[in-house]
PDB file of C-alpha atoms in Angstrom:
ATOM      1  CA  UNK A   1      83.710 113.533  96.038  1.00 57.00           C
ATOM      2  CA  UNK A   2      85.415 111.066  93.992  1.00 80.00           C
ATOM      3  CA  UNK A   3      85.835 107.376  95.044  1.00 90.00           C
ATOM      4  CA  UNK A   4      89.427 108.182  95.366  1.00 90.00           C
ATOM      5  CA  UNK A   5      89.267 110.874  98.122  1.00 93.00           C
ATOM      6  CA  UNK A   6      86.765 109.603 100.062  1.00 91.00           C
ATOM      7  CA  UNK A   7      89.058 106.194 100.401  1.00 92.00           C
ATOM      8  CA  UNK A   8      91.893 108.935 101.453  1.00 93.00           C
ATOM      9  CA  UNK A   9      89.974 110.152 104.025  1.00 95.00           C
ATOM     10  CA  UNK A  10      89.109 106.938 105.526  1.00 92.00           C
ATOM     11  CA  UNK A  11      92.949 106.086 105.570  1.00 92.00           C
ATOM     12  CA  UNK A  12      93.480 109.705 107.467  1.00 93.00           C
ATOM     13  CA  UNK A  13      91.070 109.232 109.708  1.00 94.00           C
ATOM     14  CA  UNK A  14      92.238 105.643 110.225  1.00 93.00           C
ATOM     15  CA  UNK A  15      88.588 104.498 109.428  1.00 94.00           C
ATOM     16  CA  UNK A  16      88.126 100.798 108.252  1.00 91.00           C
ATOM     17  CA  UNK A  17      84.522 100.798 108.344  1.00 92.00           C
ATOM     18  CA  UNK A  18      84.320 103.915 106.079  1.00 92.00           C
ATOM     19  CA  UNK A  19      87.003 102.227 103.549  1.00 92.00           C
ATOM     20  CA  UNK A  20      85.473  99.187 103.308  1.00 90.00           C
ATOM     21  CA  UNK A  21      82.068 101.097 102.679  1.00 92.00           C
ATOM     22  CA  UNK A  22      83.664 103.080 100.097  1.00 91.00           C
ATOM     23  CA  UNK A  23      85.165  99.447  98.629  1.00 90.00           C
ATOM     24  CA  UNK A  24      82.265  97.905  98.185  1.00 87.00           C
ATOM     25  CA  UNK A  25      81.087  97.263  95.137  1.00 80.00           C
ATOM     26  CA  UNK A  26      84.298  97.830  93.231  1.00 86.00           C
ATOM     27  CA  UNK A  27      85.150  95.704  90.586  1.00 87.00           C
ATOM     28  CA  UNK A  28      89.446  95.984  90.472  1.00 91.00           C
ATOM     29  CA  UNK A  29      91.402  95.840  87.635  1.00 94.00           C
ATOM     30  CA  UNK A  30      92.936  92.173  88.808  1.00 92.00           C
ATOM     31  CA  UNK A  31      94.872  91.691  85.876  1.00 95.00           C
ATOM     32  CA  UNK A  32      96.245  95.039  85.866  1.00 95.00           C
ATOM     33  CA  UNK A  33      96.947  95.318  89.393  1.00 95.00           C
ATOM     34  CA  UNK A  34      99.001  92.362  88.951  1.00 95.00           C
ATOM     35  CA  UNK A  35     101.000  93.896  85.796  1.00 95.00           C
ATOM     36  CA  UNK A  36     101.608  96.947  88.371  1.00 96.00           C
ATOM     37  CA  UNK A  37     102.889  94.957  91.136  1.00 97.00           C
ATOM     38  CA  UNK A  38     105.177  93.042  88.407  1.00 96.00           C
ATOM     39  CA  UNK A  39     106.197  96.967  87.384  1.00 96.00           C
ATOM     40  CA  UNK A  40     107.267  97.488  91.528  1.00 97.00           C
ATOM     41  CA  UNK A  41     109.291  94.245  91.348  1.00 96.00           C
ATOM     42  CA  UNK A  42     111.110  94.842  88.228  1.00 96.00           C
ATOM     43  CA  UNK A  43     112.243  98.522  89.532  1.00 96.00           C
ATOM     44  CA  UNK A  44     113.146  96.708  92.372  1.00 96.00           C
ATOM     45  CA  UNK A  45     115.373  94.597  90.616  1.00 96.00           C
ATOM     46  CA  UNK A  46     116.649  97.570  88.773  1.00 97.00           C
ATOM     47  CA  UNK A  47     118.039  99.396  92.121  1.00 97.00           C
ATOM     48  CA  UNK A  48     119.364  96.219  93.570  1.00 95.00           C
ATOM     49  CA  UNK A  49     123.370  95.592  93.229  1.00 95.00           C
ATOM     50  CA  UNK A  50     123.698  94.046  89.869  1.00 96.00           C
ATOM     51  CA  UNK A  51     125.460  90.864  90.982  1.00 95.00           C
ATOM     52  CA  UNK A  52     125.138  87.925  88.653  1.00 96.00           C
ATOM     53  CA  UNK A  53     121.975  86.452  90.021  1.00 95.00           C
ATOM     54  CA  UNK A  54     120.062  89.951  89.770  1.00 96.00           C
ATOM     55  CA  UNK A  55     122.014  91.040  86.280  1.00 97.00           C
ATOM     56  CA  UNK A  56     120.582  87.515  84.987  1.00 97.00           C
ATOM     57  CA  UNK A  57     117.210  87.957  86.002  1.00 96.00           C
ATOM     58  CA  UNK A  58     117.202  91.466  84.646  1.00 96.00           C
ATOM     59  CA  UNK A  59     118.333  90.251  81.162  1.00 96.00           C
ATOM     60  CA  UNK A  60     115.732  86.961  81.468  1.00 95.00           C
ATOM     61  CA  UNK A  61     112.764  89.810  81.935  1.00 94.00           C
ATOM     62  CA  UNK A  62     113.741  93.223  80.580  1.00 94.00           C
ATOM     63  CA  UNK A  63     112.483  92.829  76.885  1.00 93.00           C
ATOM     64  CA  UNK A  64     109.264  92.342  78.770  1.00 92.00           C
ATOM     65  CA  UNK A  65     109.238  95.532  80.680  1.00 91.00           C
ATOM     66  CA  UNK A  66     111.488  98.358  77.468  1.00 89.00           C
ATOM     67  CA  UNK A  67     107.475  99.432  76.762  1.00 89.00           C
ATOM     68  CA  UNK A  68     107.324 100.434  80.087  1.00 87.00           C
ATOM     69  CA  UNK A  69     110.896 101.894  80.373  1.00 86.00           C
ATOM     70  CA  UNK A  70     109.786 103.737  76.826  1.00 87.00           C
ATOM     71  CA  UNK A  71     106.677 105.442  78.346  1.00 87.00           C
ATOM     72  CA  UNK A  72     108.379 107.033  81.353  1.00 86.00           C
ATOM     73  CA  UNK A  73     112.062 107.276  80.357  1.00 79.00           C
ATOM     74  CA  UNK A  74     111.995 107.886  76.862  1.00 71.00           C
ATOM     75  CA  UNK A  75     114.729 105.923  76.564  1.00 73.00           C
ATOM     76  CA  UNK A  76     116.374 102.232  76.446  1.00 78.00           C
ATOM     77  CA  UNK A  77     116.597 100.372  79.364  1.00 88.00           C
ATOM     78  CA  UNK A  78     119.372  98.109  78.051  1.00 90.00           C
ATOM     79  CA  UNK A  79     122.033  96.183  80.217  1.00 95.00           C
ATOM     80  CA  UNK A  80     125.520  97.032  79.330  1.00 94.00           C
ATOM     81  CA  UNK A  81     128.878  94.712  80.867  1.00 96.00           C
ATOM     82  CA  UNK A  82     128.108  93.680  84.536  1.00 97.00           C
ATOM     83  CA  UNK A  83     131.449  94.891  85.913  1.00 96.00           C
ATOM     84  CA  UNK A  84     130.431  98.233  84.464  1.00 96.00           C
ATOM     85  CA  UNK A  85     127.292  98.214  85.926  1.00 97.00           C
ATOM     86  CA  UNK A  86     128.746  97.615  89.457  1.00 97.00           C
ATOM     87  CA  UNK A  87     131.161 100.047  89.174  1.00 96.00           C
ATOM     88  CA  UNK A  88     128.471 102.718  88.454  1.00 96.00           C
ATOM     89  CA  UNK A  89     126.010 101.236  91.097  1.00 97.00           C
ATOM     90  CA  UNK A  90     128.466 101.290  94.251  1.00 96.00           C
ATOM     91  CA  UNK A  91     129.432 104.895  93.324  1.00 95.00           C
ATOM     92  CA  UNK A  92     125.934 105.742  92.889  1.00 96.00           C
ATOM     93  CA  UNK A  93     124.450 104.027  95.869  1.00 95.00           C
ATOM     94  CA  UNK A  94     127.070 102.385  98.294  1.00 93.00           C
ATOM     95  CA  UNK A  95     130.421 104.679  98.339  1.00 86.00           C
ATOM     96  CA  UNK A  96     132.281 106.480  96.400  1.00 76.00           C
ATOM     97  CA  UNK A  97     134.839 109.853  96.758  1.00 75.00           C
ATOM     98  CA  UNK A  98     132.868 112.468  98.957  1.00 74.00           C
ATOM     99  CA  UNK A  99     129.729 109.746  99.693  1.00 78.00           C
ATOM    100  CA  UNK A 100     127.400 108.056  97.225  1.00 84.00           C
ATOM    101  CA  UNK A 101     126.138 110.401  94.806  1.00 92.00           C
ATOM    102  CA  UNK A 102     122.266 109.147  95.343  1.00 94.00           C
ATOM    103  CA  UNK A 103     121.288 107.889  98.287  1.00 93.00           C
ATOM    104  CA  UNK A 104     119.215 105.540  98.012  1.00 94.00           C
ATOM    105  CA  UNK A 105     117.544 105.062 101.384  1.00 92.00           C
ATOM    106  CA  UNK A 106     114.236 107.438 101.839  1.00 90.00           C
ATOM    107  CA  UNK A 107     115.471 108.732 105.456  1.00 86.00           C
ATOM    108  CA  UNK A 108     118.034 110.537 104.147  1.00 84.00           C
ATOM    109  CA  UNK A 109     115.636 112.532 101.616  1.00 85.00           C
ATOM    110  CA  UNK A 110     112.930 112.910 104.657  1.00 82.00           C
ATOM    111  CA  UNK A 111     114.671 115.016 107.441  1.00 71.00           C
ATOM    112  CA  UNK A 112     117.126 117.728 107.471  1.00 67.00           C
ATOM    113  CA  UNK A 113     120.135 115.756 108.923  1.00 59.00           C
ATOM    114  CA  UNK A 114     120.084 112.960 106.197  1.00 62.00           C
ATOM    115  CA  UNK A 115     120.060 110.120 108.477  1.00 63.00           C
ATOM    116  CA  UNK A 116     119.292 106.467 108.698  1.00 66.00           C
ATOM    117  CA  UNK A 117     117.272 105.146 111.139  1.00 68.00           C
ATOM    118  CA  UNK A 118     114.612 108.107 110.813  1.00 71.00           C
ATOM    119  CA  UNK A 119     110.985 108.091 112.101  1.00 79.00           C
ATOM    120  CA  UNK A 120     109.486 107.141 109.042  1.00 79.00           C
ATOM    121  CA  UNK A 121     111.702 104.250 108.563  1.00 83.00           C
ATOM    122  CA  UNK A 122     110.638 102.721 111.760  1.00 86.00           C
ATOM    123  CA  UNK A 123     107.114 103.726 110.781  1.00 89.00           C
ATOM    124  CA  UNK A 124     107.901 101.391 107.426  1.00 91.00           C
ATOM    125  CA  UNK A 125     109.206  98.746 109.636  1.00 91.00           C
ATOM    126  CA  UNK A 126     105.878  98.785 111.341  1.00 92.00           C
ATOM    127  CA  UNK A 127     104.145  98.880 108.389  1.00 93.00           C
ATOM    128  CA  UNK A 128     106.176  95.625 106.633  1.00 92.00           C
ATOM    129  CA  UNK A 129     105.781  93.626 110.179  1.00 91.00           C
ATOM    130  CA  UNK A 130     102.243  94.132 110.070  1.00 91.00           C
ATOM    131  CA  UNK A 131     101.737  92.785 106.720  1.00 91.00           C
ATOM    132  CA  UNK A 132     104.368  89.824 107.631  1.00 90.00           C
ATOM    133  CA  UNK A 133     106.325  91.055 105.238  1.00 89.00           C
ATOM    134  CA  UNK A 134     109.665  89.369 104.357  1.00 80.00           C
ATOM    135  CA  UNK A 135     112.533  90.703 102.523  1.00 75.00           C
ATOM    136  CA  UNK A 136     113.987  88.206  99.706  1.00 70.00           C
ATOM    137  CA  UNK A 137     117.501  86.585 100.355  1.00 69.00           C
ATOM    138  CA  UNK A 138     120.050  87.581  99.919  1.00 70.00           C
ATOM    139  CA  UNK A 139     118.574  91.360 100.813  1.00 68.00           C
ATOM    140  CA  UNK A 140     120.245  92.818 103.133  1.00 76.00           C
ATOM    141  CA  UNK A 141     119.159  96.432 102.455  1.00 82.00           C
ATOM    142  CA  UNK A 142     117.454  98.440 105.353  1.00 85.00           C
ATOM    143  CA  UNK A 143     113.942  98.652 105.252  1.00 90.00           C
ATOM    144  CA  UNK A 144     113.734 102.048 103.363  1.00 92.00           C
ATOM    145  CA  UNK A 145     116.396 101.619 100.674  1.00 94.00           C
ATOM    146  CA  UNK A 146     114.604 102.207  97.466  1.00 96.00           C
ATOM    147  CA  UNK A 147     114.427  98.912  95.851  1.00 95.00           C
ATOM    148  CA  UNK A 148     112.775  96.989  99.146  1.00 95.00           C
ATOM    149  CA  UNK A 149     110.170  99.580  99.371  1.00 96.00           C
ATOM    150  CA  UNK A 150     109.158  98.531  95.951  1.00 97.00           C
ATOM    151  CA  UNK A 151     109.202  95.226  96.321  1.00 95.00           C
ATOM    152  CA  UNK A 152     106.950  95.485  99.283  1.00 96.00           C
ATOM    153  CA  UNK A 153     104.663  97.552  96.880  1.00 97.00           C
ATOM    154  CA  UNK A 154     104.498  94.553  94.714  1.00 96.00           C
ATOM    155  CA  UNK A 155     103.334  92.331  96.969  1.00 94.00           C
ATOM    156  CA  UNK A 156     100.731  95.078  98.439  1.00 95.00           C
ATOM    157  CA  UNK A 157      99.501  95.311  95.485  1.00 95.00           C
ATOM    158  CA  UNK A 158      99.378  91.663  94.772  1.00 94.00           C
ATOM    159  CA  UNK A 159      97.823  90.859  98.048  1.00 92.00           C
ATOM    160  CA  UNK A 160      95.022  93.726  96.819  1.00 93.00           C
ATOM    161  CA  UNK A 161      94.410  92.373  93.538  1.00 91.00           C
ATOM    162  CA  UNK A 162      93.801  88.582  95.035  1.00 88.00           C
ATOM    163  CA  UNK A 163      91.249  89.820  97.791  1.00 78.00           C
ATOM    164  CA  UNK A 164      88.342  91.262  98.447  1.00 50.00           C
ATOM    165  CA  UNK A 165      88.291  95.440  99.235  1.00 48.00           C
ATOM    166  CA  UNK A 166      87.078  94.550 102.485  1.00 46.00           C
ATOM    167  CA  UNK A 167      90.055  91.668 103.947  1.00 53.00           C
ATOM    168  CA  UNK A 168      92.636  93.640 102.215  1.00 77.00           C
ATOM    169  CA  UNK A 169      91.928  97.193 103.903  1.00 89.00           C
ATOM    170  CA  UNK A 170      95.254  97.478 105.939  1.00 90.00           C
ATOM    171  CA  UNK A 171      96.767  96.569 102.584  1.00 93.00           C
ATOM    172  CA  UNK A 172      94.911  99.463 101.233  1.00 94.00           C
ATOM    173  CA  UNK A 173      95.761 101.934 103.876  1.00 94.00           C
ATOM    174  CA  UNK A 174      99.397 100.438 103.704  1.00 95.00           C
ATOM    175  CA  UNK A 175     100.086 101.642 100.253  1.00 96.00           C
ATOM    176  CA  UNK A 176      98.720 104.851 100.275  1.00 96.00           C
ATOM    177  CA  UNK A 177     101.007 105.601 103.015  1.00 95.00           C
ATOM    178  CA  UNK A 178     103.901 104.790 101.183  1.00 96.00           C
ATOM    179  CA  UNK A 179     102.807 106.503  98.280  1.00 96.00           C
ATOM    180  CA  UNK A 180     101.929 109.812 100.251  1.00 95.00           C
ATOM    181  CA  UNK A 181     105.402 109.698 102.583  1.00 93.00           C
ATOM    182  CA  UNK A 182     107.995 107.986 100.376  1.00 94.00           C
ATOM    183  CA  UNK A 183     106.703 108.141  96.194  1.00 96.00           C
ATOM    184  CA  UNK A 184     107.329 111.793  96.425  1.00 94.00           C
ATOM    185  CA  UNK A 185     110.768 111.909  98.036  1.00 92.00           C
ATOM    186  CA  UNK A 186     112.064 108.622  95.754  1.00 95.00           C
ATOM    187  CA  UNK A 187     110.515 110.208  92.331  1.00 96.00           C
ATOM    188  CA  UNK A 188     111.637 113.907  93.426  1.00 94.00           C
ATOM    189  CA  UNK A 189     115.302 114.189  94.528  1.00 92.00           C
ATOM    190  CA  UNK A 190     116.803 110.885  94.729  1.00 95.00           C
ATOM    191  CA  UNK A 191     115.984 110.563  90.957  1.00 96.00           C
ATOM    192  CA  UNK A 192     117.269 113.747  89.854  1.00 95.00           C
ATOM    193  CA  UNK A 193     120.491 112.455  91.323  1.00 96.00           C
ATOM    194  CA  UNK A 194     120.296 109.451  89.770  1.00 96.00           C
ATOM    195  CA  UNK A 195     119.988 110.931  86.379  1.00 95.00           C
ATOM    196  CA  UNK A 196     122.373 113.295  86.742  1.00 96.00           C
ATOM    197  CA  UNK A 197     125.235 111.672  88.297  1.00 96.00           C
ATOM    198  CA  UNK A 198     124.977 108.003  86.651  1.00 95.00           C
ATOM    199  CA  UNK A 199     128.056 107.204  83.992  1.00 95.00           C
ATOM    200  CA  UNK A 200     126.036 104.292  82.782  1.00 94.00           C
ATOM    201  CA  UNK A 201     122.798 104.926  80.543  1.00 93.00           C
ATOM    202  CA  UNK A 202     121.223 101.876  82.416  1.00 95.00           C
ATOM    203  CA  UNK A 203     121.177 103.900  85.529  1.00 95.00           C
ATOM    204  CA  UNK A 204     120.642 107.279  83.487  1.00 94.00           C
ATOM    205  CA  UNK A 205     116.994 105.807  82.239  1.00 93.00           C
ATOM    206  CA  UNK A 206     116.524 104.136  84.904  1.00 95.00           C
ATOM    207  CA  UNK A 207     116.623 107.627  87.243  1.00 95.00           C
ATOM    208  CA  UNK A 208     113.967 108.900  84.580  1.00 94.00           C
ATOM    209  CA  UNK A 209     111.878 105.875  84.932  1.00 94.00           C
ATOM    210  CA  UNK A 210     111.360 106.479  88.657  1.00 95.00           C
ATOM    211  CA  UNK A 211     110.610 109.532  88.047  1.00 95.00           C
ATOM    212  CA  UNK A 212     107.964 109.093  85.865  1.00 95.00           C
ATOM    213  CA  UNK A 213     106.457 106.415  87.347  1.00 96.00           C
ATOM    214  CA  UNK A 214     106.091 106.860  90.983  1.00 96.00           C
ATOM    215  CA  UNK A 215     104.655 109.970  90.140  1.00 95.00           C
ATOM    216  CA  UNK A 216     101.591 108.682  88.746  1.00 95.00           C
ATOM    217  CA  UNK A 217     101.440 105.522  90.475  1.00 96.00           C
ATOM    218  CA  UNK A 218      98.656 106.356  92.665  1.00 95.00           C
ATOM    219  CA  UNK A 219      97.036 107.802  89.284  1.00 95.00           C
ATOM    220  CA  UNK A 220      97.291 104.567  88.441  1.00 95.00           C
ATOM    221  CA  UNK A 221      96.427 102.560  91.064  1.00 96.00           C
ATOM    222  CA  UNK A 222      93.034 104.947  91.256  1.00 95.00           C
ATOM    223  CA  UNK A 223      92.236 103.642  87.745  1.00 95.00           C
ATOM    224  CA  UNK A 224      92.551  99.876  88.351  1.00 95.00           C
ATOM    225  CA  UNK A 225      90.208 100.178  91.415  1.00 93.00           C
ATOM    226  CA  UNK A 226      87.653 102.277  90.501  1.00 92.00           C
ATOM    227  CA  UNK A 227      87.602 102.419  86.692  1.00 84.00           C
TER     228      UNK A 227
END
């Protein structure tokens, strides 16, 4: 049994003794774990509304991040004219003729009636309260919108990479959860919209990016705490 599974099956079992048992003696990846929570907060920043304040700090940081837009999107994430960009992003995400063309909050990917407010979202706010976790102003997304549930897997995985396996087990369990009920719904359909229905290649790549991405996150994570 890898490392891996057995910390799965402490987290469904709910086991802390067993995860901190299977912890021990790891020696994490710090420095990568803290280039992967800077990956969660920049694809934050990509699904938030590009207002000036985000479209700024996209432009400050995204020559930092096109290696990592290359290897999952094979393509350039470049900013194009802000107006555009907000025209494309409220039809995509907020409202547009016949609804926004990819929803962007995980509820509506998770249950057959496509609602907000679903059982998993109140699970997440659970989850976020637990790990006194606060949105950033000005967000004023619900808790399951795409962009704050990676920015709360940035600072999981920060948290992880500054402490030890065994004071940072709920952070542990915490992100495998998300991974298991909400990677596979965000890097599945919602970015298959994405791609297909954005006008703007920004939001084109950035669809493909997701995609790639999330689905080898926990691949990823694996390798930075076991090696």
């Amino acid at each position: 049994m890898s490392s891996m599974t057995g910390l799965k099956n402490a987290f469904a079992e709910n086991n802390y003794e067993r995860a901190t048992d299977v912890l021990s003696g790891t020696n994490p990846d710090n420095d990568g774990l803290v280039s992967l929570s800077a990956a969660f907060m920049f694809l934050s920043l990509v699904y938030r509304y590009p207002d000036a304040p985000v479209y700024d700090t996209l432009l400050k940081y995204i020559s930092d991040f096109q290696s990592f837009a290359d290897e999952y999107s094979a393509g350039t994430l470049e900013l194009t004219d802000r107006r555009e960009m907000e025209y494309d992003y409220v039809r995509l995400f907020i409202n547009a003729p016949g609804g926004m063309k990819a929803n962007p909050y995980a509820s509506c990917w998770l249950s057959e009636e496509k609602l907000l407010w679903g059982d998993k979202m109140m699970r997440l706010k659970e989850l976020m309260e637990a790990e006194g976790f606060v949105m950033s102003a000005p967000v004023t997304e619900l808790e399951d919108h795409i962009s704050v549930v990676l920015e709360f897997c940035s600072v999981l995985t920060e948290k992880i990479a500054a402490g030890s396996g065994s004071c940072s087990v709920g952070s542990f369990f915490t992100l495998l959860e998300i991974m298991r009920d909400f990677f596979p719904a965000f890097a599945g359909s919602f970015a298959a919209k994405v791609t297909e229905e954005a006008e703007q290649e920004f939001y084109k790549t950035a669809g493909r990016l997701v995609q790639g991405f999330l689905a080898d996150a926990e691949q990823i994570f694996e390798e930075l705490i076991f090696g």
